[in-house]
Coordinates of C-alpha atoms in Angstrom, one line a residue:
M327 CA -56.2 -68.9 52.2
S328 CA -58.9 -69.6 54.8
V329 CA -59.2 -73.1 53.4
F330 CA -55.5 -73.6 54.0
F331 CA -55.7 -72.7 57.6
R332 CA -58.8 -74.9 58.1
I333 CA -56.9 -77.8 56.7
R334 CA -53.9 -77.0 58.8
A335 CA -56.2 -76.7 61.8
K336 CA -57.6 -80.2 61.4
N337 CA -54.1 -81.7 61.5
P338 CA -52.0 -79.4 63.5
P339 CA -48.3 -80.4 63.7
H340 CA -46.4 -80.4 66.9
I341 CA -44.9 -76.9 67.1
P342 CA -43.1 -75.4 70.0
H343 CA -45.0 -72.7 71.9
K344 CA -42.8 -69.9 70.8
S345 CA -43.0 -70.9 67.1
H346 CA -46.7 -71.4 67.4
S347 CA -47.2 -67.8 68.7
I348 CA -45.2 -66.4 65.7
L349 CA -47.2 -68.4 63.2
S350 CA -50.4 -67.3 64.8
I351 CA -49.4 -63.7 64.4
I352 CA -48.5 -64.2 60.8
A353 CA -51.7 -66.0 60.2
R354 CA -53.8 -63.2 61.8
T355 CA -51.9 -60.6 59.7
L356 CA -52.5 -62.5 56.5
A357 CA -56.1 -63.1 57.4
S358 CA -56.5 -59.4 58.2
S359 CA -54.9 -58.5 54.9
S360 CA -57.1 -61.0 53.0
S361 CA -60.2 -59.7 54.7
Q362 CA -59.2 -56.1 53.9
T363 CA -58.6 -57.0 50.3
T364 CA -61.9 -58.8 50.1
H365 CA -63.6 -55.8 51.8
N366 CA -62.0 -53.4 49.3
K367 CA -63.1 -55.6 46.4
N368 CA -66.6 -55.8 47.8
K369 CA -66.6 -52.1 48.4
N370 CA -65.4 -51.4 44.9
K371 CA -67.8 -53.8 43.4
K372 CA -70.7 -52.1 41.5
P373 CA -74.2 -53.4 41.1
L374 CA -75.0 -55.0 37.7
S375 CA -77.6 -52.3 36.9
V376 CA -75.0 -49.6 37.4
L377 CA -72.5 -51.4 35.2
F378 CA -75.2 -51.8 32.5
E379 CA -76.2 -48.1 32.6
E380 CA -72.5 -47.1 32.3
V381 CA -72.1 -49.4 29.3
I382 CA -75.1 -48.0 27.4
G383 CA -74.1 -44.5 28.3
S384 CA -77.1 -43.5 30.4
R385 CA -74.8 -43.0 33.4
E386 CA -71.3 -41.4 33.6
K387 CA -68.7 -43.9 34.6
A388 CA -67.6 -43.3 38.1
E389 CA -64.0 -44.0 38.9
S390 CA -63.2 -46.1 41.9
D391 CA -60.7 -44.9 44.5
N392 CA -58.1 -47.4 43.2
E393 CA -58.7 -46.3 39.6
S394 CA -58.5 -42.7 40.7
N395 CA -55.3 -43.3 42.5
S396 CA -53.9 -45.3 39.6
N397 CA -54.9 -42.5 37.2
D398 CA -53.3 -39.9 39.4
E399 CA -50.1 -41.8 39.5
L400 CA -50.2 -42.2 35.7
K401 CA -50.9 -38.5 35.2
K402 CA -48.1 -37.7 37.6
G403 CA -45.8 -40.0 35.7
L404 CA -46.9 -38.5 32.4
K405 CA -46.2 -35.0 33.7
E406 CA -42.8 -36.0 34.9
L407 CA -42.1 -37.7 31.5
E408 CA -43.4 -34.6 29.7
L409 CA -41.2 -32.4 31.8
E410 CA -38.2 -34.6 31.2
V411 CA -38.9 -34.5 27.4
R412 CA -39.2 -30.7 27.6
N413 CA -35.9 -30.5 29.4
L414 CA -34.2 -32.8 26.9
K415 CA -35.6 -30.6 24.0
A416 CA -34.5 -27.5 25.7
N417 CA -31.0 -28.9 26.3
A418 CA -30.9 -30.1 22.7
K419 CA -31.9 -26.6 21.5
V420 CA -29.3 -25.0 23.7
Q421 CA -26.7 -27.4 22.5
K422 CA -27.8 -26.7 18.9
D423 CA -27.7 -23.0 19.4
S424 CA -24.3 -23.3 21.0
N425 CA -23.1 -25.4 18.0
I426 CA -24.6 -22.8 15.6
N427 CA -22.9 -20.0 17.5
E428 CA -19.6 -21.8 17.5
N429 CA -19.9 -22.4 13.8
V430 CA -20.8 -18.8 13.2
R431 CA -17.8 -17.7 15.3
L432 CA -15.5 -20.0 13.4
N433 CA -16.8 -18.7 10.1
V434 CA -16.3 -15.1 11.3
E435 CA -12.8 -15.9 12.4
R436 CA -12.1 -17.6 9.0
E437 CA -13.4 -14.6 7.2
E438 CA -11.4 -12.2 9.4
T439 CA -8.3 -14.3 8.8
K440 CA -8.9 -14.2 5.0
N441 CA -9.5 -10.5 5.2
V442 CA -6.3 -10.0 7.2
K443 CA -4.4 -12.1 4.7
K444 CA -5.9 -10.2 1.8
E445 CA -5.0 -6.9 3.5
E446 CA -1.5 -8.1 4.2
T447 CA -1.2 -9.2 0.6
K448 CA -2.4 -5.7 -0.5
N449 CA 0.0 -4.1 1.9
V450 CA 2.9 -6.3 0.5
K451 CA 1.9 -5.3 -3.0
R452 CA 1.7 -1.6 -2.0
L453 CA 5.0 -1.9 -0.2
G454 CA 6.4 -3.6 -3.3
L455 CA 5.2 -0.8 -5.5
Y456 CA 6.3 1.8 -3.0
S457 CA 9.7 0.2 -2.7
L458 CA 10.0 0.2 -6.5
F459 CA 9.0 3.8 -6.6
V460 CA 11.4 4.8 -3.8
N461 CA 14.2 2.8 -5.4
E462 CA 13.6 4.4 -8.8
R463 CA 13.4 7.8 -7.2
R464 CA 16.5 7.2 -5.2
L465 CA 18.2 5.9 -8.3
K466 CA 17.2 9.1 -10.2
E467 CA 18.5 11.2 -7.3
E468 CA 21.7 9.3 -7.3
K469 CA 22.1 9.8 -11.0
K470 CA 21.3 13.4 -10.6
G471 CA 23.9 13.7 -7.8
M472 CA 26.4 11.9 -10.1
R473 CA 25.6 14.3 -12.9
E474 CA 26.1 17.3 -10.6
K475 CA 29.3 15.8 -9.3
N476 CA 30.5 15.1 -12.8
E477 CA 29.6 18.6 -13.9
A478 CA 31.5 20.1 -11.0
S479 CA 34.9 20.0 -12.6
V480 CA 38.0 21.5 -11.1
L481 CA 38.0 25.3 -11.7
K482 CA 40.8 26.3 -13.9
E483 CA 42.2 29.6 -14.9
L484 CA 40.3 31.5 -17.5
S485 CA 41.6 31.2 -21.0
P486 CA 42.8 34.4 -22.8
E487 CA 39.7 34.3 -25.0
M488 CA 37.4 34.0 -22.0
E489 CA 39.2 36.8 -20.2
M490 CA 38.6 39.0 -23.3
F491 CA 34.9 38.1 -23.3
V492 CA 34.6 38.8 -19.5
S493 CA 36.3 42.1 -19.9
H494 CA 33.9 43.0 -22.7
L495 CA 30.9 42.1 -20.6
Y496 CA 32.4 44.1 -17.7
K497 CA 32.8 47.2 -19.9
E498 CA 29.2 46.8 -21.2
G499 CA 28.0 46.9 -17.6
Y500 CA 26.9 43.3 -17.2
F501 CA 28.7 43.0 -13.9
K502 CA 27.2 46.0 -12.1
N503 CA 25.4 43.9 -9.6
A504 CA 28.2 41.5 -9.0
N505 CA 29.0 41.7 -5.3
F506 CA 32.2 39.8 -5.6
L507 CA 33.8 42.7 -7.6
S508 CA 34.9 45.9 -5.9
D509 CA 33.9 49.2 -7.5
S510 CA 37.1 50.8 -6.2
L511 CA 39.2 48.7 -8.4
K512 CA 40.3 50.5 -11.6
M513 CA 41.1 47.2 -13.4
L514 CA 39.2 43.9 -13.5
D515 CA 40.7 41.4 -11.1
F516 CA 40.4 37.9 -12.7
S517 CA 41.4 36.3 -9.5
R518 CA 37.8 37.0 -8.3
F519 CA 36.5 34.5 -10.8
N520 CA 38.1 31.5 -9.2
D521 CA 35.0 30.3 -7.3
S522 CA 31.8 28.7 -8.5
Y523 CA 29.6 31.7 -7.7
A524 CA 31.7 34.0 -9.9
R525 CA 31.7 31.4 -12.7
D526 CA 27.9 31.1 -12.5
F527 CA 27.6 34.9 -12.6
V528 CA 29.6 34.9 -15.8
K529 CA 27.1 32.4 -17.4
F530 CA 24.2 34.6 -16.3
A531 CA 25.9 37.7 -17.7
A532 CA 26.5 35.9 -21.0
Q533 CA 22.9 35.0 -21.3
Q534 CA 21.8 38.5 -20.7
F535 CA 24.2 39.7 -23.3
A536 CA 22.9 37.2 -25.9
K537 CA 19.3 38.3 -25.3
D538 CA 20.3 41.9 -25.9
H539 CA 22.3 41.0 -29.1
Q540 CA 20.2 38.4 -30.9
E541 CA 21.1 40.1 -34.2
L542 CA 24.7 38.9 -34.0
A543 CA 23.6 35.2 -34.4
K544 CA 23.2 35.4 -38.2
W545 CA 26.9 36.6 -38.7
L546 CA 28.6 33.8 -36.8
S547 CA 30.7 31.2 -38.5
G548 CA 28.6 28.3 -39.7
S549 CA 31.5 25.9 -39.8
D550 CA 32.6 26.5 -36.2
L551 CA 29.0 26.3 -35.0
K552 CA 28.5 23.0 -36.8
K553 CA 31.6 21.5 -35.2
V554 CA 30.3 22.5 -31.8
A555 CA 26.8 21.0 -32.7
L556 CA 28.3 17.7 -33.9
F557 CA 30.3 17.3 -30.7
G558 CA 27.2 16.9 -28.5
C559 CA 26.0 18.5 -25.2
P560 CA 28.3 20.3 -22.8
S561 CA 26.4 19.0 -19.7
L562 CA 23.3 17.0 -18.7
S563 CA 21.2 19.9 -17.4
R564 CA 17.9 20.4 -19.2
K565 CA 18.7 23.8 -20.6
S566 CA 22.1 22.8 -21.8
V567 CA 20.8 19.7 -23.5
F568 CA 18.0 21.4 -25.3
S569 CA 20.2 24.3 -26.3
A570 CA 22.5 21.8 -28.0
K571 CA 19.5 20.0 -29.6
Q572 CA 18.3 23.3 -31.0
L573 CA 21.7 23.9 -32.5
R574 CA 21.7 20.4 -34.1
H575 CA 18.1 21.0 -35.4
Y576 CA 19.3 24.2 -37.0
F577 CA 22.0 22.3 -38.9
E578 CA 19.6 19.3 -39.5
I579 CA 21.8 16.9 -37.6
E580 CA 20.1 13.7 -36.6
E581 CA 20.0 13.1 -32.8
D582 CA 21.0 9.4 -32.9
T583 CA 24.2 10.3 -34.8
V584 CA 25.4 12.4 -31.9
C585 CA 23.8 10.5 -29.0
C586 CA 25.1 7.1 -30.0
K587 CA 28.7 8.1 -29.4
C588 CA 28.1 10.4 -26.4
V589 CA 29.8 9.2 -23.2
L590 CA 27.0 10.8 -21.2
K591 CA 24.1 9.0 -22.8
D592 CA 23.6 6.4 -20.1
S593 CA 22.9 9.2 -17.6
C594 CA 21.0 11.4 -19.9
N595 CA 17.2 11.7 -19.7
F596 CA 16.8 13.1 -23.2
A597 CA 18.9 10.8 -25.3
N598 CA 17.8 10.5 -28.9
E599 CA 14.9 13.0 -28.3
S600 CA 14.4 15.4 -31.2
W601 CA 13.8 19.1 -31.0
N602 CA 10.1 19.5 -31.6
R603 CA 10.0 23.3 -32.1
Q604 CA 8.9 24.4 -35.5
T605 CA 11.3 27.4 -35.6
K606 CA 14.7 27.0 -37.3
D607 CA 16.0 30.3 -36.3
L608 CA 19.4 30.3 -34.6
K609 CA 19.1 31.7 -31.1
L610 CA 22.2 33.5 -29.7
D611 CA 21.3 32.7 -26.1
A612 CA 21.4 28.9 -27.0
V613 CA 24.8 29.4 -28.7
M614 CA 26.1 31.4 -25.7
R615 CA 25.0 28.8 -23.2
I616 CA 26.9 26.1 -25.0
I617 CA 30.1 27.9 -25.9
T618 CA 30.3 29.5 -22.4
L619 CA 30.4 26.1 -20.7
Y620 CA 33.1 24.9 -23.1
A621 CA 35.1 28.1 -22.6
L622 CA 34.9 27.9 -18.8
E623 CA 35.6 24.2 -19.0
S624 CA 32.5 23.6 -16.8
V625 CA 31.9 20.1 -18.3
P626 CA 31.8 16.6 -16.8
P627 CA 35.3 15.1 -16.3
Q628 CA 34.6 12.2 -18.6
L629 CA 33.7 14.5 -21.4
A630 CA 37.0 15.1 -23.2
V631 CA 36.6 18.2 -25.4
S632 CA 38.7 18.0 -28.5
D633 CA 41.2 20.7 -29.3
E634 CA 39.3 21.3 -32.6
V635 CA 36.1 22.1 -30.7
K636 CA 38.0 24.3 -28.2
A637 CA 39.5 26.2 -31.2
S638 CA 36.0 26.7 -32.7
V639 CA 34.7 28.0 -29.3
H640 CA 37.5 30.5 -29.0
R641 CA 37.0 31.8 -32.5
L642 CA 33.3 32.2 -31.9
L643 CA 33.9 34.2 -28.7
K644 CA 36.2 36.5 -30.7
E645 CA 33.6 36.9 -33.4
I646 CA 30.9 37.8 -30.9
I647 CA 33.2 40.4 -29.3
N648 CA 34.1 41.9 -32.6
L649 CA 30.6 41.9 -34.0
S650 CA 29.3 43.5 -30.8
R651 CA 31.8 46.3 -31.0
T652 CA 31.0 46.8 -34.7
T653 CA 27.2 47.1 -34.2
T654 CA 27.6 49.4 -31.2
T655 CA 29.8 51.8 -33.1

């Protein structure tokens, strides 16, 4: 640079005064910068002996100011880079954790949804079973109501044979606790038997009479009893059905031969079921339960009792009355 200015100084061009002053300032500035650079170089320049000792390791290498500044800047840059890397790793970890948490949340929601669907399916199945149970139970109750409705026939006047039997029971004292009869009456008023309560009391009194006179059963007409047994059951109540089954068992009548032609079989819970008792004795209370229902005409409306069966029932009532009088005397 000094050489350049020396050359330029030997052949100075013609420059206006103002331009010359500016160039001189620039020149002085460049010269000052050059001299400062040279001074710094010289200042930082080490003796050869020192360099040799640093190379062989007998002297620790001393850093110059520029090298120190350069190292400080490098360290600062490295620290900033390390900090930025750490921040990136931390952000990546946070993002990864966030993604993991989001996946976990989605999996939990899926599992909860599956569990809810399973529970709903179970509830639907439970409700389905419950509905079937309720419907079946309701159907049974409706059938039972139909049976009771069918059994509740219109009350008719007592037949002459039934009046005879009621009179006999009255004389024997089986109506002592009947509150629908007045003790002041000298004669039995049959008009008092025109309601369901009085008819039920007649059935109860007949059962008590049968239990007290079991010995009469063996003297009853076998042909009339068999006709009643072959006809079927007078009602669908459990006691009536099994009394009829017991009578059929006594005469060794197969259940299917009677049940197959019975008009009540579709509503009966005991169709074609056999009587499983080992005894073959004829029970008078079973006989009385059956013939009392026929005699009172307390049978379902669809059950048309034949005149032949009615005649057998009337004859059996008369036999029971006569046999009772004979045994008591």
